[in-house]
Amino acid sequence: MNKQSDLSSIPKAELHAHIEGTATPDLVRRLARRNHLELPADMFTADGSYNWSGFHQFLQAYDRAAACIITKQDYYDVTRAYLRMCAEEGAIYVEFFTSPDHPAVHGIGFAEHLENISMAIDDACADSGLVARMIVSCVRHLGPEKAVAVAKTIAANPDRHVVGFGMGGDELQYSIEDFRPAYEIAAGAGLGCTVHAGEADGPNSVRDAISLLPVTRIGHGVRAIEDQALVQEIADRKIVLEICLNSNLRTGIYDQFSDHPFLQLRQAGCRVTLNSDDPPFFFSSIGKEYADAATHFGLDRAQLTEITRTAIDASFVEHETKIKLLARLNGEKAGATTQTG
Ligand code: ADE
Ligand code: ZN
């Protein structure tokens, strides 16, 4: 067995991907045709990939792609395609963000939007055995009031596939404290909480997040490395970092793998996971993140499997399913090939 096929058989788990950011340029073009939308002339590069450079242009490119996902069928197709790719690469668990503020632009209600994603999750599970859940996400640059509205809606309309609450968007807008009311509503409704911090902004954003919000995980969090006391606190409090290697390189936080603090964070005792964030924007996938951790940071099969265990342990999935997933992982380790429903 060569090294690549060995890696592809490692059971993987993804905790950080934005469903709207998983649609490939081909799929977005197809959805635009179906929805009679004219795409901006500069949306794609000559070779057909998304056209952007730098973090803020990335957020705009992401919003432009998300604006093509409109109908129930669109949401189903995007989710199905993404989960199919994850299953093909060996994912056994996927937790992804979905942002009700994006379909709301087209007048699509919260329940309707979730229903179609849920159907795709059920079909993916029936096909591949993969388990998937959703984190409902607010968008930071849309402001704290919209965040509270998202939190109130999900608290009032629980969904069996929604297990968490999160926030993406422009980290440089507003302060973490402004979003405390939204997070308190979500946590009060029993949702697990995570927040993007320490990506576009520095270590203070991570410090604020872990001291002001009821979060057990941080999206990215990599810039915590600039403050050793903070790194120690993250390790001591067992906060899990949702690390997205290729995203961080492509948005320009780090120039190359050797500059990325993945290993230092891990060696300092922080619990780290591997994630694709927005796969086609960053030329990534859950399989590529694991392969890059092996190639650039020397992680072996056992260490990568341990990262999957950390991700499942830190996931917001209901306890009973978590136990089954961990048992499945232990079975795989022992060479068994059991499936979790
Ligand atoms: N939304 C989608 N991807 C994001 C990222 N990497 N950071 C912040 N917001 C996002
Ligand atoms: Zn993200």
mmCIF file of C-alpha atoms and ligand atoms in Angstrom:
data_model
loop_
_atom_site.group_PDB
_atom_site.id
_atom_site.type_symbol
_atom_site.label_atom_id
_atom_site.label_comp_id
_atom_site.label_asym_id
_atom_site.label_seq_id
_atom_site.Cartn_x
_atom_site.Cartn_y
_atom_site.Cartn_z
ATOM 1 C CA MET A 1 0.000 0.000 0.000
ATOM 2 C CA ASN A 2 1.561 3.348 -0.981
ATOM 3 C CA LYS A 3 1.540 6.352 1.345
ATOM 4 C CA GLN A 4 -1.311 8.173 -0.447
ATOM 5 C CA SER A 5 -3.762 5.244 -0.375
ATOM 6 C CA ASP A 6 -2.782 4.685 3.219
ATOM 7 C CA LEU A 7 -3.805 8.278 4.040
ATOM 8 C CA SER A 8 -7.019 8.091 2.065
ATOM 9 C CA SER A 9 -8.173 5.194 4.251
ATOM 10 C CA ILE A 10 -7.713 7.151 7.488
ATOM 11 C CA PRO A 11 -11.113 7.960 9.022
ATOM 12 C CA LYS A 12 -11.466 11.730 9.055
ATOM 13 C CA ALA A 13 -13.688 14.298 10.706
ATOM 14 C CA GLU A 14 -14.338 17.875 9.648
ATOM 15 C CA LEU A 15 -15.653 20.489 12.100
ATOM 16 C CA HIS A 16 -15.200 23.670 10.098
ATOM 17 C CA ALA A 17 -16.573 24.170 6.588
ATOM 18 C CA HIS A 18 -19.098 26.733 5.342
ATOM 19 C CA ILE A 19 -21.696 25.038 3.165
ATOM 20 C CA GLU A 20 -22.083 28.123 0.946
ATOM 21 C CA GLY A 21 -18.302 28.084 0.451
ATOM 22 C CA THR A 22 -18.195 24.440 -0.632
ATOM 23 C CA ALA A 23 -19.845 24.988 -4.036
ATOM 24 C CA THR A 24 -17.328 24.599 -6.851
ATOM 25 C CA PRO A 25 -17.129 27.156 -9.680
ATOM 26 C CA ASP A 26 -18.741 24.561 -12.009
ATOM 27 C CA LEU A 27 -21.649 24.025 -9.651
ATOM 28 C CA VAL A 28 -22.101 27.773 -9.097
ATOM 29 C CA ARG A 29 -22.163 28.331 -12.872
ATOM 30 C CA ARG A 30 -24.798 25.614 -13.185
ATOM 31 C CA LEU A 31 -26.910 27.125 -10.385
ATOM 32 C CA ALA A 32 -26.607 30.593 -11.941
ATOM 33 C CA ARG A 33 -27.868 29.250 -15.284
ATOM 34 C CA ARG A 34 -30.721 27.434 -13.572
ATOM 35 C CA ASN A 35 -31.676 30.592 -11.654
ATOM 36 C CA HIS A 36 -31.270 32.907 -14.687
ATOM 37 C CA LEU A 37 -28.554 34.935 -12.983
ATOM 38 C CA GLU A 38 -25.851 36.782 -14.815
ATOM 39 C CA LEU A 39 -22.529 36.271 -13.069
ATOM 40 C CA PRO A 40 -20.079 39.171 -12.687
ATOM 41 C CA ALA A 41 -17.510 39.080 -15.517
ATOM 42 C CA ASP A 42 -14.598 39.006 -13.056
ATOM 43 C CA MET A 43 -15.966 36.213 -10.847
ATOM 44 C CA PHE A 44 -13.583 33.526 -12.144
ATOM 45 C CA THR A 45 -9.962 33.482 -13.270
ATOM 46 C CA ALA A 46 -8.960 32.371 -16.767
ATOM 47 C CA ASP A 47 -8.411 28.830 -15.480
ATOM 48 C CA GLY A 48 -11.933 28.744 -14.001
ATOM 49 C CA SER A 49 -11.211 29.124 -10.295
ATOM 50 C CA TYR A 50 -12.673 31.800 -8.011
ATOM 51 C CA ASN A 51 -11.052 35.170 -8.575
ATOM 52 C CA TRP A 52 -9.956 36.930 -5.400
ATOM 53 C CA SER A 53 -6.882 37.978 -3.526
ATOM 54 C CA GLY A 54 -6.598 38.732 0.208
ATOM 55 C CA PHE A 55 -9.028 38.102 3.047
ATOM 56 C CA HIS A 56 -11.559 40.861 2.307
ATOM 57 C CA GLN A 57 -11.793 40.026 -1.382
ATOM 58 C CA PHE A 58 -12.236 36.412 -0.350
ATOM 59 C CA LEU A 59 -15.284 37.347 1.756
ATOM 60 C CA GLN A 60 -16.760 39.196 -1.243
ATOM 61 C CA ALA A 61 -16.063 36.294 -3.611
ATOM 62 C CA TYR A 62 -17.679 33.957 -1.087
ATOM 63 C CA ASP A 63 -20.800 36.169 -0.904
ATOM 64 C CA ARG A 64 -21.013 36.299 -4.703
ATOM 65 C CA ALA A 65 -20.916 32.500 -4.944
ATOM 66 C CA ALA A 66 -23.386 32.152 -2.048
ATOM 67 C CA ALA A 67 -25.812 34.491 -3.840
ATOM 68 C CA CYS A 68 -26.247 31.836 -6.583
ATOM 69 C CA ILE A 69 -27.537 29.248 -4.076
ATOM 70 C CA ILE A 70 -31.202 30.126 -3.986
ATOM 71 C CA THR A 71 -33.767 27.359 -4.304
ATOM 72 C CA LYS A 72 -34.469 24.314 -2.149
ATOM 73 C CA GLN A 73 -32.941 22.166 -4.879
ATOM 74 C CA ASP A 74 -29.807 24.365 -4.883
ATOM 75 C CA TYR A 75 -29.263 23.835 -1.164
ATOM 76 C CA TYR A 76 -29.835 20.131 -1.571
ATOM 77 C CA ASP A 77 -27.388 19.872 -4.497
ATOM 78 C CA VAL A 78 -24.620 21.885 -2.833
ATOM 79 C CA THR A 79 -24.846 19.887 0.403
ATOM 80 C CA ARG A 80 -25.034 16.565 -1.403
ATOM 81 C CA ALA A 81 -21.986 17.333 -3.576
ATOM 82 C CA TYR A 82 -19.921 18.449 -0.593
ATOM 83 C CA LEU A 83 -20.823 15.446 1.580
ATOM 84 C CA ARG A 84 -20.169 13.081 -1.324
ATOM 85 C CA MET A 85 -16.648 14.474 -1.637
ATOM 86 C CA CYS A 86 -16.083 14.166 2.120
ATOM 87 C CA ALA A 87 -17.285 10.545 2.155
ATOM 88 C CA GLU A 88 -15.078 9.670 -0.832
ATOM 89 C CA GLU A 89 -12.105 11.024 1.096
ATOM 90 C CA GLY A 90 -12.842 8.950 4.171
ATOM 91 C CA ALA A 91 -14.769 11.367 6.377
ATOM 92 C CA ILE A 92 -16.933 9.638 8.962
ATOM 93 C CA TYR A 93 -18.191 12.848 10.584
ATOM 94 C CA VAL A 94 -18.794 16.333 9.189
ATOM 95 C CA GLU A 95 -20.069 19.398 11.005
ATOM 96 C CA PHE A 96 -20.628 22.370 8.704
ATOM 97 C CA PHE A 97 -21.807 25.961 9.023
ATOM 98 C CA THR A 98 -24.897 27.257 7.341
ATOM 99 C CA SER A 99 -25.856 30.897 7.426
ATOM 100 C CA PRO A 100 -29.584 31.774 7.297
ATOM 101 C CA ASP A 101 -28.658 35.353 6.373
ATOM 102 C CA HIS A 102 -27.613 34.206 2.892
ATOM 103 C CA PRO A 103 -30.918 32.590 1.757
ATOM 104 C CA ALA A 104 -32.811 35.383 3.556
ATOM 105 C CA VAL A 105 -31.554 37.770 0.857
ATOM 106 C CA HIS A 106 -33.747 35.801 -1.576
ATOM 107 C CA GLY A 107 -36.693 35.622 0.790
ATOM 108 C CA ILE A 108 -36.032 31.982 1.724
ATOM 109 C CA GLY A 109 -37.158 31.245 5.264
ATOM 110 C CA PHE A 110 -35.040 29.593 7.893
ATOM 111 C CA ALA A 111 -37.049 26.361 8.225
ATOM 112 C CA GLU A 112 -37.276 25.842 4.473
ATOM 113 C CA HIS A 113 -33.547 26.287 4.013
ATOM 114 C CA LEU A 114 -32.685 23.870 6.826
ATOM 115 C CA GLU A 115 -35.159 21.274 5.597
ATOM 116 C CA ASN A 116 -33.373 20.835 2.265
ATOM 117 C CA ILE A 117 -29.937 20.655 3.804
ATOM 118 C CA SER A 118 -31.312 18.087 6.251
ATOM 119 C CA MET A 119 -32.634 15.954 3.392
ATOM 120 C CA ALA A 120 -29.196 15.981 1.773
ATOM 121 C CA ILE A 121 -27.621 14.955 5.089
ATOM 122 C CA ASP A 122 -30.022 12.019 5.413
ATOM 123 C CA ASP A 123 -29.361 10.894 1.822
ATOM 124 C CA ALA A 124 -25.586 11.189 2.256
ATOM 125 C CA CYS A 125 -25.779 9.143 5.443
ATOM 126 C CA ALA A 126 -27.886 6.460 3.718
ATOM 127 C CA ASP A 127 -25.372 6.300 0.852
ATOM 128 C CA SER A 128 -22.075 6.339 2.674
ATOM 129 C CA GLY A 129 -22.604 5.908 6.419
ATOM 130 C CA LEU A 130 -21.128 9.348 7.020
ATOM 131 C CA VAL A 131 -22.738 11.317 9.866
ATOM 132 C CA ALA A 132 -23.246 15.077 9.386
ATOM 133 C CA ARG A 133 -24.621 17.887 11.504
ATOM 134 C CA MET A 134 -25.050 21.656 11.128
ATOM 135 C CA ILE A 135 -23.827 24.714 12.971
ATOM 136 C CA VAL A 136 -26.061 27.694 12.330
ATOM 137 C CA SER A 137 -23.849 30.695 11.786
ATOM 138 C CA CYS A 138 -24.340 34.419 11.977
ATOM 139 C CA VAL A 139 -22.230 36.818 9.954
ATOM 140 C CA ARG A 140 -20.116 39.199 12.014
ATOM 141 C CA HIS A 141 -20.085 42.133 9.605
ATOM 142 C CA LEU A 142 -23.893 42.099 9.476
ATOM 143 C CA GLY A 143 -23.842 43.157 13.123
ATOM 144 C CA PRO A 144 -25.015 42.004 16.575
ATOM 145 C CA GLU A 145 -28.739 42.565 15.972
ATOM 146 C CA LYS A 146 -28.819 40.158 13.059
ATOM 147 C CA ALA A 147 -26.776 37.723 15.154
ATOM 148 C CA VAL A 148 -29.380 37.853 17.931
ATOM 149 C CA ALA A 149 -32.138 37.309 15.362
ATOM 150 C CA VAL A 150 -30.364 34.182 14.041
ATOM 151 C CA ALA A 151 -29.824 32.861 17.581
ATOM 152 C CA LYS A 152 -33.457 33.505 18.563
ATOM 153 C CA THR A 153 -34.757 31.793 15.444
ATOM 154 C CA ILE A 154 -32.726 28.637 15.953
ATOM 155 C CA ALA A 155 -33.546 28.585 19.662
ATOM 156 C CA ALA A 156 -37.263 28.771 18.805
ATOM 157 C CA ASN A 157 -37.051 26.205 15.968
ATOM 158 C CA PRO A 158 -34.816 23.335 17.047
ATOM 159 C CA ASP A 159 -33.787 20.981 14.250
ATOM 160 C CA ARG A 160 -32.459 17.458 14.782
ATOM 161 C CA HIS A 161 -29.425 18.185 12.595
ATOM 162 C CA VAL A 162 -28.529 21.550 14.118
ATOM 163 C CA VAL A 163 -26.121 21.076 16.995
ATOM 164 C CA GLY A 164 -24.229 24.339 17.196
ATOM 165 C CA PHE A 165 -24.011 28.083 16.796
ATOM 166 C CA GLY A 166 -21.115 29.988 15.273
ATOM 167 C CA MET A 167 -20.000 33.214 13.672
ATOM 168 C CA GLY A 168 -17.886 33.880 10.578
ATOM 169 C CA GLY A 169 -17.405 37.010 8.515
ATOM 170 C CA ASP A 170 -15.146 40.011 8.968
ATOM 171 C CA GLU A 171 -13.360 39.645 12.281
ATOM 172 C CA LEU A 172 -12.313 43.286 12.235
ATOM 173 C CA GLN A 173 -15.903 44.563 12.502
ATOM 174 C CA TYR A 174 -17.549 45.115 15.900
ATOM 175 C CA SER A 175 -16.142 43.597 19.100
ATOM 176 C CA ILE A 176 -16.587 40.075 20.430
ATOM 177 C CA GLU A 177 -18.496 41.486 23.394
ATOM 178 C CA ASP A 178 -21.174 42.845 21.030
ATOM 179 C CA PHE A 179 -22.108 39.254 20.171
ATOM 180 C CA ARG A 180 -22.421 37.998 23.730
ATOM 181 C CA PRO A 181 -26.239 38.301 23.788
ATOM 182 C CA ALA A 182 -26.532 36.133 20.649
ATOM 183 C CA TYR A 183 -24.202 33.496 22.083
ATOM 184 C CA GLU A 184 -26.015 33.454 25.413
ATOM 185 C CA ILE A 185 -29.306 32.744 23.630
ATOM 186 C CA ALA A 186 -27.718 29.946 21.581
ATOM 187 C CA ALA A 187 -25.919 28.362 24.531
ATOM 188 C CA GLY A 188 -29.110 28.672 26.596
ATOM 189 C CA ALA A 189 -30.894 26.657 23.902
ATOM 190 C CA GLY A 190 -28.354 23.851 24.384
ATOM 191 C CA LEU A 191 -26.274 24.501 21.263
ATOM 192 C CA GLY A 192 -22.515 24.014 21.273
ATOM 193 C CA CYS A 193 -20.683 27.237 20.446
ATOM 194 C CA THR A 194 -17.677 28.183 18.355
ATOM 195 C CA VAL A 195 -16.492 31.470 16.853
ATOM 196 C CA HIS A 196 -13.980 32.583 14.224
ATOM 197 C CA ALA A 197 -11.128 34.389 15.978
ATOM 198 C CA GLY A 198 -7.378 34.736 15.586
ATOM 199 C CA GLU A 199 -7.604 34.484 11.807
ATOM 200 C CA ALA A 200 -7.810 38.027 10.353
ATOM 201 C CA ASP A 201 -7.284 39.515 13.823
ATOM 202 C CA GLY A 202 -4.559 38.879 16.404
ATOM 203 C CA PRO A 203 -4.381 36.979 19.705
ATOM 204 C CA ASN A 204 -6.558 39.484 21.575
ATOM 205 C CA SER A 205 -9.531 38.347 19.520
ATOM 206 C CA VAL A 206 -8.962 34.779 20.758
ATOM 207 C CA ARG A 207 -8.526 35.973 24.325
ATOM 208 C CA ASP A 208 -11.780 37.944 24.113
ATOM 209 C CA ALA A 209 -13.599 34.991 22.577
ATOM 210 C CA ILE A 210 -12.596 32.503 25.269
ATOM 211 C CA SER A 211 -13.208 34.931 28.103
ATOM 212 C CA LEU A 212 -16.479 36.520 26.921
ATOM 213 C CA LEU A 213 -18.328 33.850 24.944
ATOM 214 C CA PRO A 214 -19.538 30.370 25.986
ATOM 215 C CA VAL A 215 -17.324 28.670 23.383
ATOM 216 C CA THR A 216 -15.490 25.353 23.633
ATOM 217 C CA ARG A 217 -13.880 25.716 20.206
ATOM 218 C CA ILE A 218 -12.303 28.469 18.162
ATOM 219 C CA GLY A 219 -12.479 28.676 14.371
ATOM 220 C CA HIS A 220 -8.825 29.050 13.313
ATOM 221 C CA GLY A 221 -7.353 30.580 16.495
ATOM 222 C CA VAL A 222 -3.903 30.228 14.956
ATOM 223 C CA ARG A 223 -2.785 33.747 15.797
ATOM 224 C CA ALA A 224 -2.952 32.790 19.474
ATOM 225 C CA ILE A 225 0.624 31.680 18.820
ATOM 226 C CA GLU A 226 1.648 35.353 19.123
ATOM 227 C CA ASP A 227 0.884 35.213 22.876
ATOM 228 C CA GLN A 228 2.419 32.287 24.777
ATOM 229 C CA ALA A 229 0.301 32.816 27.913
ATOM 230 C CA LEU A 230 -2.789 32.564 25.739
ATOM 231 C CA VAL A 231 -1.516 29.357 24.127
ATOM 232 C CA GLN A 232 -1.067 27.928 27.617
ATOM 233 C CA GLU A 233 -4.599 28.969 28.590
ATOM 234 C CA ILE A 234 -6.050 27.338 25.454
ATOM 235 C CA ALA A 235 -4.177 24.141 26.293
ATOM 236 C CA ASP A 236 -5.147 24.227 29.981
ATOM 237 C CA ARG A 237 -8.827 24.857 29.239
ATOM 238 C CA LYS A 238 -8.829 22.193 26.494
ATOM 239 C CA ILE A 239 -10.259 24.658 23.970
ATOM 240 C CA VAL A 240 -10.219 23.012 20.550
ATOM 241 C CA LEU A 241 -8.755 24.862 17.575
ATOM 242 C CA GLU A 242 -10.432 24.269 14.211
ATOM 243 C CA ILE A 243 -7.315 24.688 12.092
ATOM 244 C CA CYS A 244 -7.647 25.225 8.343
ATOM 245 C CA LEU A 245 -4.131 25.035 6.881
ATOM 246 C CA ASN A 246 -4.825 25.809 3.227
ATOM 247 C CA SER A 247 -7.299 28.565 4.104
ATOM 248 C CA ASN A 248 -4.651 30.303 6.219
ATOM 249 C CA LEU A 249 -2.080 30.082 3.435
ATOM 250 C CA ARG A 250 -4.446 31.235 0.686
ATOM 251 C CA THR A 251 -5.829 34.192 2.656
ATOM 252 C CA GLY A 252 -2.233 35.230 3.308
ATOM 253 C CA ILE A 253 -1.988 34.812 7.080
ATOM 254 C CA TYR A 254 1.078 32.660 6.503
ATOM 255 C CA ASP A 255 3.227 32.461 3.370
ATOM 256 C CA GLN A 256 4.121 28.795 3.528
ATOM 257 C CA PHE A 257 3.506 25.644 5.545
ATOM 258 C CA SER A 258 6.765 26.097 7.433
ATOM 259 C CA ASP A 259 5.458 29.451 8.779
ATOM 260 C CA HIS A 260 2.186 27.938 10.008
ATOM 261 C CA PRO A 261 2.012 27.413 13.812
ATOM 262 C CA PHE A 262 0.130 24.083 13.575
ATOM 263 C CA LEU A 263 2.991 22.073 15.089
ATOM 264 C CA GLN A 264 3.870 24.628 17.768
ATOM 265 C CA LEU A 265 0.251 24.779 18.920
ATOM 266 C CA ARG A 266 0.052 21.001 18.988
ATOM 267 C CA GLN A 267 3.366 20.662 20.813
ATOM 268 C CA ALA A 268 2.217 23.252 23.378
ATOM 269 C CA GLY A 269 -0.647 20.893 24.242
ATOM 270 C CA CYS A 270 -3.457 22.636 22.341
ATOM 271 C CA ARG A 271 -6.133 20.336 20.953
ATOM 272 C CA VAL A 272 -6.058 20.814 17.190
ATOM 273 C CA THR A 273 -8.244 19.579 14.339
ATOM 274 C CA LEU A 274 -7.896 19.758 10.529
ATOM 275 C CA ASN A 275 -10.529 21.422 8.343
ATOM 276 C CA SER A 276 -11.143 22.624 4.796
ATOM 277 C CA ASP A 277 -13.140 25.855 5.540
ATOM 278 C CA ASP A 278 -14.205 26.717 1.953
ATOM 279 C CA PRO A 279 -12.694 23.941 -0.197
ATOM 280 C CA PRO A 280 -12.764 25.309 -3.786
ATOM 281 C CA PHE A 281 -11.682 28.799 -2.696
ATOM 282 C CA PHE A 282 -8.588 27.369 -1.031
ATOM 283 C CA PHE A 283 -7.958 24.404 -3.380
ATOM 284 C CA SER A 284 -8.544 22.128 -0.441
ATOM 285 C CA SER A 285 -10.692 19.349 0.946
ATOM 286 C CA ILE A 286 -10.705 17.394 4.183
ATOM 287 C CA GLY A 287 -8.503 14.773 2.499
ATOM 288 C CA LYS A 288 -6.012 17.416 1.388
ATOM 289 C CA GLU A 289 -5.786 18.924 4.871
ATOM 290 C CA TYR A 290 -4.901 15.513 6.319
ATOM 291 C CA ALA A 291 -2.443 14.833 3.466
ATOM 292 C CA ASP A 292 -0.783 18.223 3.993
ATOM 293 C CA ALA A 293 -0.472 17.611 7.728
ATOM 294 C CA ALA A 294 1.352 14.383 6.847
ATOM 295 C CA THR A 295 3.553 15.898 4.136
ATOM 296 C CA HIS A 296 4.444 19.212 5.743
ATOM 297 C CA PHE A 297 4.288 18.410 9.452
ATOM 298 C CA GLY A 298 5.246 14.749 9.428
ATOM 299 C CA LEU A 299 2.091 13.404 11.093
ATOM 300 C CA ASP A 300 1.750 9.642 10.768
ATOM 301 C CA ARG A 301 -1.377 7.522 10.524
ATOM 302 C CA ALA A 302 -1.763 7.176 14.299
ATOM 303 C CA GLN A 303 -1.368 10.918 14.858
ATOM 304 C CA LEU A 304 -3.871 11.763 12.119
ATOM 305 C CA THR A 305 -6.330 9.269 13.583
ATOM 306 C CA GLU A 306 -5.831 10.976 16.955
ATOM 307 C CA ILE A 307 -6.805 14.278 15.307
ATOM 308 C CA THR A 308 -10.014 12.639 14.108
ATOM 309 C CA ARG A 309 -10.634 11.457 17.669
ATOM 310 C CA THR A 310 -10.110 15.008 18.980
ATOM 311 C CA ALA A 311 -12.568 16.345 16.379
ATOM 312 C CA ILE A 312 -15.258 13.805 17.226
ATOM 313 C CA ASP A 313 -14.731 14.344 20.931
ATOM 314 C CA ALA A 314 -15.036 18.141 20.442
ATOM 315 C CA SER A 315 -17.971 17.872 18.060
ATOM 316 C CA PHE A 316 -21.396 19.099 19.102
ATOM 317 C CA VAL A 317 -23.126 15.909 17.964
ATOM 318 C CA GLU A 318 -25.514 14.290 20.457
ATOM 319 C CA HIS A 319 -23.793 12.078 23.030
ATOM 320 C CA GLU A 320 -25.127 8.742 21.796
ATOM 321 C CA THR A 321 -23.898 9.313 18.230
ATOM 322 C CA LYS A 322 -20.561 10.587 19.497
ATOM 323 C CA ILE A 323 -20.048 7.337 21.404
ATOM 324 C CA LYS A 324 -20.885 5.328 18.258
ATOM 325 C CA LEU A 325 -18.474 7.385 16.156
ATOM 326 C CA LEU A 326 -15.688 6.948 18.688
ATOM 327 C CA ALA A 327 -16.361 3.203 18.788
ATOM 328 C CA ARG A 328 -16.222 3.151 14.993
ATOM 329 C CA LEU A 329 -12.875 4.936 15.125
ATOM 330 C CA ASN A 330 -11.561 2.437 17.671
ATOM 331 C CA GLY A 331 -12.821 -0.380 15.444
ATOM 332 C CA GLU A 332 -10.979 1.094 12.462
ATOM 333 C CA LYS A 333 -7.825 1.335 14.556
ATOM 334 C CA ALA A 334 -8.114 -2.350 15.364
ATOM 335 C CA GLY A 335 -8.661 -3.103 11.673
ATOM 336 C CA ALA A 336 -12.433 -3.569 11.897
ATOM 337 C CA THR A 337 -14.829 -2.048 9.329
ATOM 338 C CA THR A 338 -17.997 -1.381 11.280
ATOM 339 C CA GLN A 339 -20.481 1.348 10.233
ATOM 340 C CA THR A 340 -22.277 3.927 12.357
ATOM 341 C CA GLY A 341 -25.848 4.772 11.374
HETATM 342 N N1 ADE B 1 -16.810 32.743 6.004
HETATM 343 C C1 ADE B 1 -16.453 31.743 5.206
HETATM 344 N N2 ADE B 1 -15.154 31.429 5.369
HETATM 345 C C2 ADE B 1 -14.678 32.278 6.317
HETATM 346 C C3 ADE B 1 -13.429 32.454 6.926
HETATM 347 N N3 ADE B 1 -12.369 31.710 6.637
HETATM 348 N N4 ADE B 1 -13.306 33.428 7.853
HETATM 349 C C4 ADE B 1 -14.361 34.186 8.175
HETATM 350 N N5 ADE B 1 -15.558 34.051 7.624
HETATM 351 C C5 ADE B 1 -15.729 33.100 6.706
HETATM 352 ZN ZN ZN B 2 -14.429 29.549 8.432
#
